Structure formats: structure tokens, C-alpha cells
């Protein structure tokens, strides 16, 4: 794979859109009493974040399919539009929009812990999919959170079938090592059979292979999937093909404030660069740059489009 060749088609991202409540505190939480924190409510969700970072690069139409509750549908649609994304939101009549509490320790390299109520996002199902969603689409990206509920797994199967029928390349970001462990590595790998690009974090790659070294894990995964990119945070990223690591791309310097969404920023910039005709190594370098910018701000989205 040498890049998408600048085909001019759109990027369709399918996944989760979430309301993030980011609480930045210093040092350990104090059980049973108060811990001072700076708290902000911002739009989030791994899939929606990827779409916004992809749109930030410009030159590629970015569409996003996700499910929200009626409680905040208008706000989420506006936030996506403001960042240059064409929203295709399904409004759930029963479930509220998912919410994630992001606990960010400002004294621990801005490392974050998530408390997740996925809400309507995990109710995105096969009935919300249509092959017509791929009209004008050059690339399909699936958020890993789709693999963690039965309705969304049915959508994944339908979307992959449609993409194969049209020859549309597909990428997947596993998204959550915690949920991935519950689902099981073997089951996840069977569900992503036939995808073109896998973009796991270091922890996710090691979990999927049972190997402790990220390079070994990337190499093993690339025997199953044509292109594997392992995101390693401040250690950069690995590019693997045909059973071997082909490139190691260094991270960009950054002063972390909140690491929420750094991997999503990487994925969005990577996909936009690939769709613009860049080689995978070039796309990975752009991903590292976007990840560095993401950790220097609060929340998982880029600033609004001008």
C-alpha cells in the first residue's frame, strides 16, 4: 500500500460520539472527600474525534455516522459541523448520548482514566447502515468501540460487506484495551478479518498478540492485516507490513496537558494524509504531529474550523 492516491473521494468514519466531562486534578484522588479539579464538558467519542482531526487537515470531505440521544443531538451536530465534518447522526429515541468522565492527573504526564457510559453510541446497529452511505466514499474507518456491543457488531459486518463489494479500503482502530480484553483477542481478530489497516495502541497490539514487545506484536499482526501502525505515545509509532517492522517514526515534542484523544488525533491525521496520496510513513509522521498537538489542549477535538 503506497497511499490512497488522492482519489478525491470522502472519508466515512463510523463510531461513537460522546459527551466528555474532563476533570484535571493534581496527584492522587482523595477517597471519601474532595479533590480539587478543573472540570470542563466537551464533545468527544473516539470515532467523532477521528473525523474532526481528519477534517482539520483539509482537502478531504469527512463524514461521520454515529448515534446520539435527543438530549444533546443538536449540540453534537453543531460541534461536528463547526470542525468541518458532515454529520450523519442517528437520534436514539430511548437512550441518552453516551458520557465519559475523563480523570486527568496533571502530575502524571497528563495520563487519563476513563469512566464510560456508552449510552446511545452502542445502540448503533445494522438498521442504521445502508450501502448508499458509501456513495462517493474512498475510505471507510471503523472505531473499535463498534466491536463491543452486539448491535454495533452487526453494523460492522454489514459495513465490511458493503465496502468489499465496492472495493473501498477499510481501517480499524481498536480504541480500548480494557474493552478489548473483555471481548477477547481472537474474537476481535476474526471480526476484523479482511480490513486493510489496523491502528492499535502499544497496549492493544500486545494484548491482541500476547507478545510483550510492541515491535514483535506489530510484525505478527501484519501477517494478518496488510498494514499495521502501532501508536506508542511519546515513543512514536511503528509501521509493519508482511510480518516485519518497516519503519519507526519518532514522536513530536509536546508539553502534555491532557492526553485524551491523542490516539484519535493520530488516526485522523494519518487517514487524511493517506487519502491525500501520502505514503504510510508520511501519514504516520503527520499522525505523530497531530497527536503532539492534541495532548497540549484539553479534550479530544481540535479547535473549531475557521
Coordinates of C-alpha atoms in Angstrom, one line a residue:
X1 CA 0.0 0.0 0.0
X2 CA 1.5 3.3 -1.1
X3 CA -1.3 5.6 -0.2
X4 CA -4.8 6.3 -1.4
X5 CA -3.6 8.2 -4.4
X6 CA -5.5 11.4 -3.8
X7 CA -8.7 9.8 -5.3
X8 CA -10.8 12.7 -4.3
X9 CA -13.5 10.6 -2.5
X10 CA -14.7 11.2 1.0
X11 CA -13.6 9.6 4.3
X12 CA -16.5 8.0 6.1
X13 CA -15.9 7.4 9.8
X14 CA -18.4 5.2 11.7
X15 CA -18.3 5.1 15.5
X16 CA -19.0 6.7 18.8
X17 CA -19.9 10.3 19.6
X18 CA -19.8 11.1 23.4
X19 CA -20.1 13.9 25.8
X20 CA -16.7 14.1 27.7
X21 CA -16.5 15.5 31.2
X22 CA -12.8 16.2 31.7
X23 CA -11.6 16.6 35.3
X24 CA -8.0 17.7 35.6
X25 CA -6.6 17.1 39.1
X26 CA -3.1 17.0 40.7
X27 CA -1.9 13.9 42.4
X28 CA -3.9 11.0 43.8
X29 CA -7.7 11.3 44.3
X30 CA -8.7 11.6 47.9
X31 CA -11.2 8.8 48.6
X32 CA -14.2 9.8 50.8
X33 CA -13.7 13.6 50.4
X34 CA -13.0 16.4 47.9
X35 CA -10.2 16.6 45.3
X36 CA -9.8 19.9 43.7
X37 CA -10.1 19.8 39.9
X38 CA -10.6 21.9 36.8
X39 CA -13.8 20.5 35.1
X40 CA -14.9 21.0 31.5
X41 CA -17.6 19.5 29.4
X42 CA -16.6 19.0 25.8
X43 CA -17.7 16.9 22.8
X44 CA -15.8 13.6 22.4
X45 CA -16.0 10.0 21.3
X46 CA -13.2 8.2 19.6
X47 CA -14.9 8.0 16.2
X48 CA -16.1 11.6 16.2
X49 CA -12.7 12.8 17.3
X50 CA -11.0 10.9 14.4
X51 CA -13.4 12.6 12.0
X52 CA -12.7 16.1 13.4
X53 CA -8.9 15.6 13.2
X54 CA -9.1 14.3 9.7
X55 CA -11.2 17.3 8.6
X56 CA -8.7 19.6 10.2
X57 CA -6.1 18.8 7.5
X58 CA -8.5 20.0 4.8
X59 CA -8.7 18.7 1.2
X60 CA -10.8 15.7 2.1
X61 CA -14.5 15.6 2.7
X62 CA -15.1 13.9 6.0
X63 CA -18.4 12.3 7.0
X64 CA -19.3 10.8 10.4
X65 CA -22.0 8.2 11.2
X66 CA -22.9 7.8 14.9
X67 CA -25.8 7.6 17.3
X68 CA -26.8 10.2 19.9
X69 CA -29.6 10.8 22.3
X70 CA -32.2 13.5 21.7
X71 CA -30.8 15.2 24.8
X72 CA -27.8 16.6 23.1
X73 CA -28.2 15.8 19.4
X74 CA -28.3 19.4 18.2
X75 CA -25.2 20.3 20.2
X76 CA -23.2 17.4 18.9
X77 CA -24.3 18.1 15.3
X78 CA -23.2 21.7 15.6
X79 CA -19.9 20.8 17.1
X80 CA -19.1 18.4 14.2
X81 CA -20.1 21.0 11.6
X82 CA -18.0 23.6 13.3
X83 CA -15.0 21.4 12.8
X84 CA -15.6 20.7 9.2
X85 CA -17.3 17.3 9.4
X86 CA -20.5 16.3 7.7
X87 CA -22.6 14.7 10.4
X88 CA -24.9 11.7 9.7
X89 CA -26.3 11.4 13.2
X90 CA -29.0 8.9 14.2
X91 CA -31.1 10.2 17.1
X92 CA -31.9 7.5 19.6
X93 CA -35.5 7.8 20.9
X94 CA -34.7 6.0 24.2
X95 CA -31.1 6.2 25.2
X96 CA -29.2 9.4 26.1
X97 CA -25.9 10.3 24.5
X98 CA -23.0 8.4 26.0
X99 CA -20.9 10.2 28.6
X100 CA -17.3 9.6 29.6
X101 CA -15.7 11.0 32.8
X102 CA -12.1 11.7 32.0
X103 CA -9.9 11.9 35.1
X104 CA -6.7 13.5 34.1
X105 CA -3.8 13.6 36.5
X106 CA -1.8 16.7 35.8
X107 CA 1.1 15.4 37.9
X108 CA 1.5 12.2 35.9
X109 CA 2.3 13.3 32.4
X110 CA -1.5 14.2 32.0
X111 CA -2.3 10.5 32.0
X112 CA -6.0 9.8 31.9
X113 CA -8.5 7.3 33.3
X114 CA -12.0 6.9 31.8
X115 CA -15.3 6.1 33.4
X116 CA -17.5 5.2 30.5
X117 CA -21.3 5.1 30.0
X118 CA -21.6 4.4 26.3
X119 CA -25.3 5.2 26.1
X120 CA -26.8 5.6 22.6
X121 CA -23.4 5.0 20.9
X122 CA -23.5 1.2 21.5
X123 CA -27.0 1.1 20.0
X124 CA -25.8 2.0 16.5
X125 CA -26.8 -1.1 14.6
X126 CA -27.3 -2.7 11.2
X127 CA -30.6 -0.9 10.7
X128 CA -28.6 2.4 10.7
X129 CA -26.4 1.2 7.9
X130 CA -27.1 1.4 4.2
X131 CA -24.7 0.6 1.3
X132 CA -25.6 4.1 -0.1
X133 CA -23.6 5.6 2.8
X134 CA -20.5 4.6 0.7
X135 CA -21.6 6.7 -2.3
X136 CA -18.7 9.0 -3.1
X137 CA -16.6 7.4 -0.3
X138 CA -12.9 6.5 -0.9
X139 CA -12.2 5.2 2.6
X140 CA -14.1 3.7 5.5
X141 CA -12.9 3.9 9.0
X142 CA -14.5 2.0 11.9
X143 CA -14.0 2.9 15.5
X144 CA -13.1 -0.1 17.8
X145 CA -15.9 0.8 20.1
X146 CA -18.3 -0.6 17.5
X147 CA -16.9 -4.1 18.3
X148 CA -18.0 -4.0 21.9
X149 CA -21.8 -4.4 21.6
X150 CA -24.0 -6.9 19.6
X151 CA -25.9 -4.3 17.6
X152 CA -22.8 -2.5 16.5
X153 CA -21.0 -5.7 15.6
X154 CA -23.9 -6.4 13.2
X155 CA -23.4 -2.9 11.7
X156 CA -19.6 -3.7 11.3
X157 CA -20.5 -6.9 9.4
X158 CA -22.8 -5.1 7.1
X159 CA -20.4 -2.2 6.5
X160 CA -17.5 -4.5 5.7
X161 CA -19.6 -6.4 3.3
X162 CA -20.6 -3.2 1.5
X163 CA -17.1 -1.9 1.5
X164 CA -15.7 -5.2 0.0
X165 CA -18.4 -5.1 -2.7
X166 CA -17.4 -1.6 -3.7
X167 CA -13.6 -2.0 -3.3
X168 CA -13.5 0.6 -0.6
X169 CA -10.5 0.2 1.8
X170 CA -11.2 -0.1 5.5
X171 CA -9.3 0.8 8.6
X172 CA -9.9 0.0 12.2
X173 CA -8.7 1.5 15.5
X174 CA -9.2 -1.0 18.4
X175 CA -9.9 2.0 20.7
X176 CA -9.9 0.5 24.1
X177 CA -7.5 -2.1 25.7
X178 CA -10.0 -2.6 28.6
X179 CA -13.0 -3.4 26.4
X180 CA -10.8 -5.4 24.0
X181 CA -9.7 -7.6 26.9
X182 CA -13.3 -8.4 27.7
X183 CA -14.2 -9.1 24.1
X184 CA -11.1 -11.3 23.6
X185 CA -8.2 -11.0 21.1
X186 CA -9.2 -14.0 19.0
X187 CA -12.8 -12.8 18.6
X188 CA -11.7 -9.2 17.7
X189 CA -9.2 -10.5 15.1
X190 CA -11.9 -12.7 13.5
X191 CA -14.2 -9.7 13.3
X192 CA -11.6 -7.5 11.5
X193 CA -10.6 -10.2 9.0
X194 CA -10.2 -8.6 5.6
X195 CA -9.6 -5.0 6.7
X196 CA -6.7 -3.1 5.1
X197 CA -5.2 -1.1 8.0
X198 CA -5.1 -1.7 11.8
X199 CA -4.1 1.2 14.1
X200 CA -3.7 -0.2 17.7
X201 CA -2.0 1.4 20.6
X202 CA 1.0 -0.3 22.0
X203 CA -1.1 -1.9 24.8
X204 CA -3.8 -3.0 22.3
X205 CA -1.2 -4.6 19.9
X206 CA 0.4 -6.5 22.8
X207 CA -3.0 -7.7 24.0
X208 CA -4.0 -8.8 20.6
X209 CA -0.9 -10.9 20.1
X210 CA 0.1 -11.9 23.7
X211 CA 3.6 -10.5 23.0
X212 CA 5.3 -8.1 25.4
X213 CA 7.2 -6.1 22.7
X214 CA 5.4 -3.7 20.5
X215 CA 7.6 -4.3 17.5
X216 CA 7.1 -8.1 17.7
X217 CA 3.4 -7.5 18.1
X218 CA 3.2 -5.2 15.1
X219 CA 5.1 -7.7 13.0
X220 CA 2.8 -10.5 14.0
X221 CA -0.4 -8.5 13.3
X222 CA 1.0 -7.6 9.9
X223 CA 0.9 -11.2 8.9
X224 CA -2.9 -11.0 9.2
X225 CA -3.6 -7.4 8.1
X226 CA -1.7 -5.7 5.2
X227 CA -0.7 -2.5 7.1
X228 CA -0.3 -2.2 10.8
X229 CA 0.5 1.0 12.6
X230 CA 1.2 0.8 16.3
X231 CA 0.8 4.1 18.2
X232 CA 3.3 4.4 21.1
X233 CA 2.6 7.8 22.5
X234 CA 5.9 9.6 23.3
X235 CA 7.8 6.7 21.8
X236 CA 6.4 7.5 18.3
X237 CA 4.9 4.8 16.1
X238 CA 5.8 1.6 14.2
X239 CA 4.8 0.7 10.7
X240 CA 4.7 -3.0 9.9
X241 CA 3.9 -4.9 6.7
X242 CA 4.3 -8.6 5.6
X243 CA 5.5 -9.8 9.0
X244 CA 8.1 -7.2 9.7
X245 CA 8.5 -3.7 11.1
X246 CA 9.4 -1.5 8.1
X247 CA 9.7 1.9 9.8
X248 CA 10.0 3.5 13.3
X249 CA 8.7 7.1 13.3
X250 CA 9.7 9.3 16.3
X251 CA 7.2 11.3 18.3
X252 CA 6.9 15.1 18.1
X253 CA 8.0 17.0 21.2
X254 CA 5.0 18.1 23.3
X255 CA 4.1 19.5 26.8
X256 CA 1.2 17.3 27.8
X257 CA -1.9 18.9 29.4
X258 CA -4.5 16.2 28.6
X259 CA -3.7 13.0 26.7
X260 CA -7.4 12.4 26.0
X261 CA -7.9 11.9 22.2
X262 CA -4.2 11.8 21.3
X263 CA -4.6 8.4 19.5
X264 CA -7.7 9.7 17.7
X265 CA -5.8 12.8 16.5
X266 CA -3.1 10.5 15.2
X267 CA -5.6 8.3 13.4
X268 CA -7.5 11.3 11.8
X269 CA -4.3 12.9 10.5
X270 CA -2.9 9.6 9.3
X271 CA -6.1 8.8 7.3
X272 CA -6.4 12.3 5.8
X273 CA -2.7 12.2 4.7
X274 CA -3.2 8.7 3.2
X275 CA -6.3 9.9 1.3
X276 CA -4.3 12.8 0.1
X277 CA -1.9 10.5 -1.6
X278 CA 0.8 10.3 1.1
X279 CA 2.8 7.2 1.7
X280 CA 2.1 5.3 5.0
X281 CA 5.4 6.6 6.6
X282 CA 4.4 10.2 5.7
X283 CA 0.9 9.6 7.1
X284 CA 2.4 8.2 10.3
X285 CA 4.6 11.3 10.7
X286 CA 1.6 13.6 10.3
X287 CA -0.2 11.4 12.9
X288 CA 2.6 11.9 15.3
X289 CA 2.4 15.7 14.8
X290 CA -1.4 15.7 15.4
X291 CA -1.0 13.6 18.5
X292 CA 1.5 16.0 19.9
X293 CA -0.8 19.0 19.3
X294 CA -3.7 17.1 20.9
X295 CA -2.0 16.5 24.2
X296 CA -1.3 20.2 24.6
X297 CA -5.0 21.1 24.9
X298 CA -8.0 19.9 27.0
X299 CA -10.4 17.5 25.3
X300 CA -10.1 15.2 22.3
X301 CA -11.1 17.5 19.5
X302 CA -9.1 20.1 17.5
X303 CA -10.1 23.7 17.7
X304 CA -13.1 24.8 15.6
X305 CA -12.6 25.3 11.9
X306 CA -12.1 28.9 10.9

